Short mmCIF file of C-alpha atoms in Angstrom, two decimals:
data_model
loop_
_atom_site.label_atom_id
_atom_site.label_comp_id
_atom_site.label_asym_id
_atom_site.label_seq_id
_atom_site.Cartn_x
_atom_site.Cartn_y
_atom_site.Cartn_z
CA UNK G 1 88.37 -34.04 -4.19
CA UNK G 2 84.95 -33.56 -5.74
CA UNK G 3 83.34 -33.89 -2.29
CA UNK G 4 85.59 -31.11 -0.92
CA UNK G 5 84.39 -28.85 -3.71
CA UNK G 6 80.85 -28.98 -2.31
CA UNK G 7 81.36 -29.93 1.35
CA UNK G 8 83.93 -27.74 3.02
CA UNK G 9 82.39 -26.17 6.15
CA UNK G 10 85.50 -24.22 7.19
CA UNK G 11 85.83 -22.61 3.75
CA UNK G 12 82.11 -21.86 3.60
CA UNK G 13 82.30 -20.24 7.03
CA UNK G 14 85.24 -18.07 5.93
CA UNK G 15 83.31 -16.98 2.85
CA UNK G 16 80.32 -16.10 5.05
CA UNK G 17 82.50 -13.87 7.25
CA UNK G 18 83.92 -12.12 4.17
CA UNK G 19 80.38 -11.59 2.93
CA UNK G 20 79.34 -10.15 6.31
CA UNK G 21 82.32 -7.79 6.25
CA UNK G 22 81.52 -6.57 2.76
CA UNK G 23 77.88 -6.01 3.66
CA UNK G 24 78.90 -4.18 6.82
CA UNK G 25 81.12 -1.87 4.79
CA UNK G 26 78.51 -1.16 2.12
CA UNK G 27 75.31 -1.07 4.17
CA UNK G 28 75.66 -1.74 7.90
CA UNK G 29 72.88 -3.88 9.34
CA UNK G 30 72.12 -5.21 12.80
CA UNK G 31 72.36 -8.77 11.48
CA UNK G 32 75.90 -8.32 10.15
CA UNK G 33 77.10 -6.58 13.30
CA UNK G 34 75.53 -9.20 15.59
CA UNK G 35 77.02 -12.10 13.59
CA UNK G 36 80.52 -10.66 13.66
CA UNK G 37 80.23 -9.80 17.36
CA UNK G 38 79.11 -13.35 18.18
CA UNK G 39 82.05 -14.85 16.29
CA UNK G 40 84.55 -12.50 17.94
CA UNK G 41 83.10 -13.19 21.38
CA UNK G 42 83.30 -16.98 20.90
CA UNK G 43 86.88 -16.74 19.66
CA UNK G 44 87.91 -14.40 22.49
CA UNK G 45 86.45 -16.74 25.11
CA UNK G 46 88.35 -19.68 23.62
CA UNK G 47 91.60 -17.72 23.39
CA UNK G 48 91.32 -15.96 26.76
CA UNK G 49 89.22 -18.07 29.14
CA UNK G 50 90.04 -15.69 31.98
CA UNK G 51 88.06 -12.81 30.46
CA UNK G 52 86.35 -10.77 33.13
CA UNK G 53 82.54 -10.45 33.02
CA UNK G 54 83.09 -6.71 32.59
CA UNK G 55 85.48 -7.07 29.64
CA UNK G 56 84.74 -5.01 26.57
CA UNK G 57 85.56 -5.99 22.98
CA UNK G 58 85.72 -3.91 19.82
CA UNK G 59 86.49 -4.67 16.17
CA UNK G 60 87.33 -2.78 13.05
CA UNK G 61 87.38 -3.71 9.39
CA UNK G 62 90.55 -2.79 7.57
CA UNK G 63 90.85 -3.47 3.86
CA UNK G 64 94.37 -3.88 2.55
CA UNK G 65 95.25 -3.48 -1.11
CA UNK G 66 98.19 -2.81 -3.34
CA UNK G 67 98.58 0.84 -4.20
CA UNK G 68 100.34 1.92 -7.35
CA UNK G 69 100.82 -1.07 -9.70
CA UNK G 70 104.28 0.23 -10.64
CA UNK G 71 105.39 0.13 -6.98
CA UNK G 72 105.02 -3.45 -5.71
CA UNK G 73 105.87 -2.41 -2.16
CA UNK G 74 103.08 0.18 -1.93
CA UNK G 75 100.35 -1.16 0.31
CA UNK G 76 97.27 0.86 1.15
CA UNK G 77 95.07 0.31 4.17
CA UNK G 78 91.58 1.69 4.62
CA UNK G 79 89.56 1.38 7.81
CA UNK G 80 85.96 1.04 6.67
CA UNK G 81 84.18 0.26 9.92
CA UNK G 82 84.86 0.62 13.66
CA UNK G 83 82.41 -0.97 16.05
CA UNK G 84 81.26 0.43 19.31
CA UNK G 85 82.65 -1.41 22.34
CA UNK G 86 80.50 -4.36 23.38
CA UNK G 87 80.41 -6.71 26.34
CA UNK G 88 82.46 -9.89 26.10
CA UNK G 89 79.65 -11.60 28.00
CA UNK G 90 76.11 -10.90 26.92
CA UNK G 91 73.80 -9.92 29.79
#
């Protein structure tokens, strides 16, 4: 259990993506955008191996939170970033 506390690559990777998303919302940078695009592209190729070389991808960051504390069913969504379309296959 102690080893998992320090060595957990999947969890560390998830935390990195959350960090990238937060940075992209607060102060967009080329590094954050490129990292997220690369991850989305890899995942899309694994999930849809028949992607066309001309396929375009796009992502958006949507933060979801509870609204009014007195209304447990109130959920608020806020789109904080929408990317420009990008090629599924880099040139």
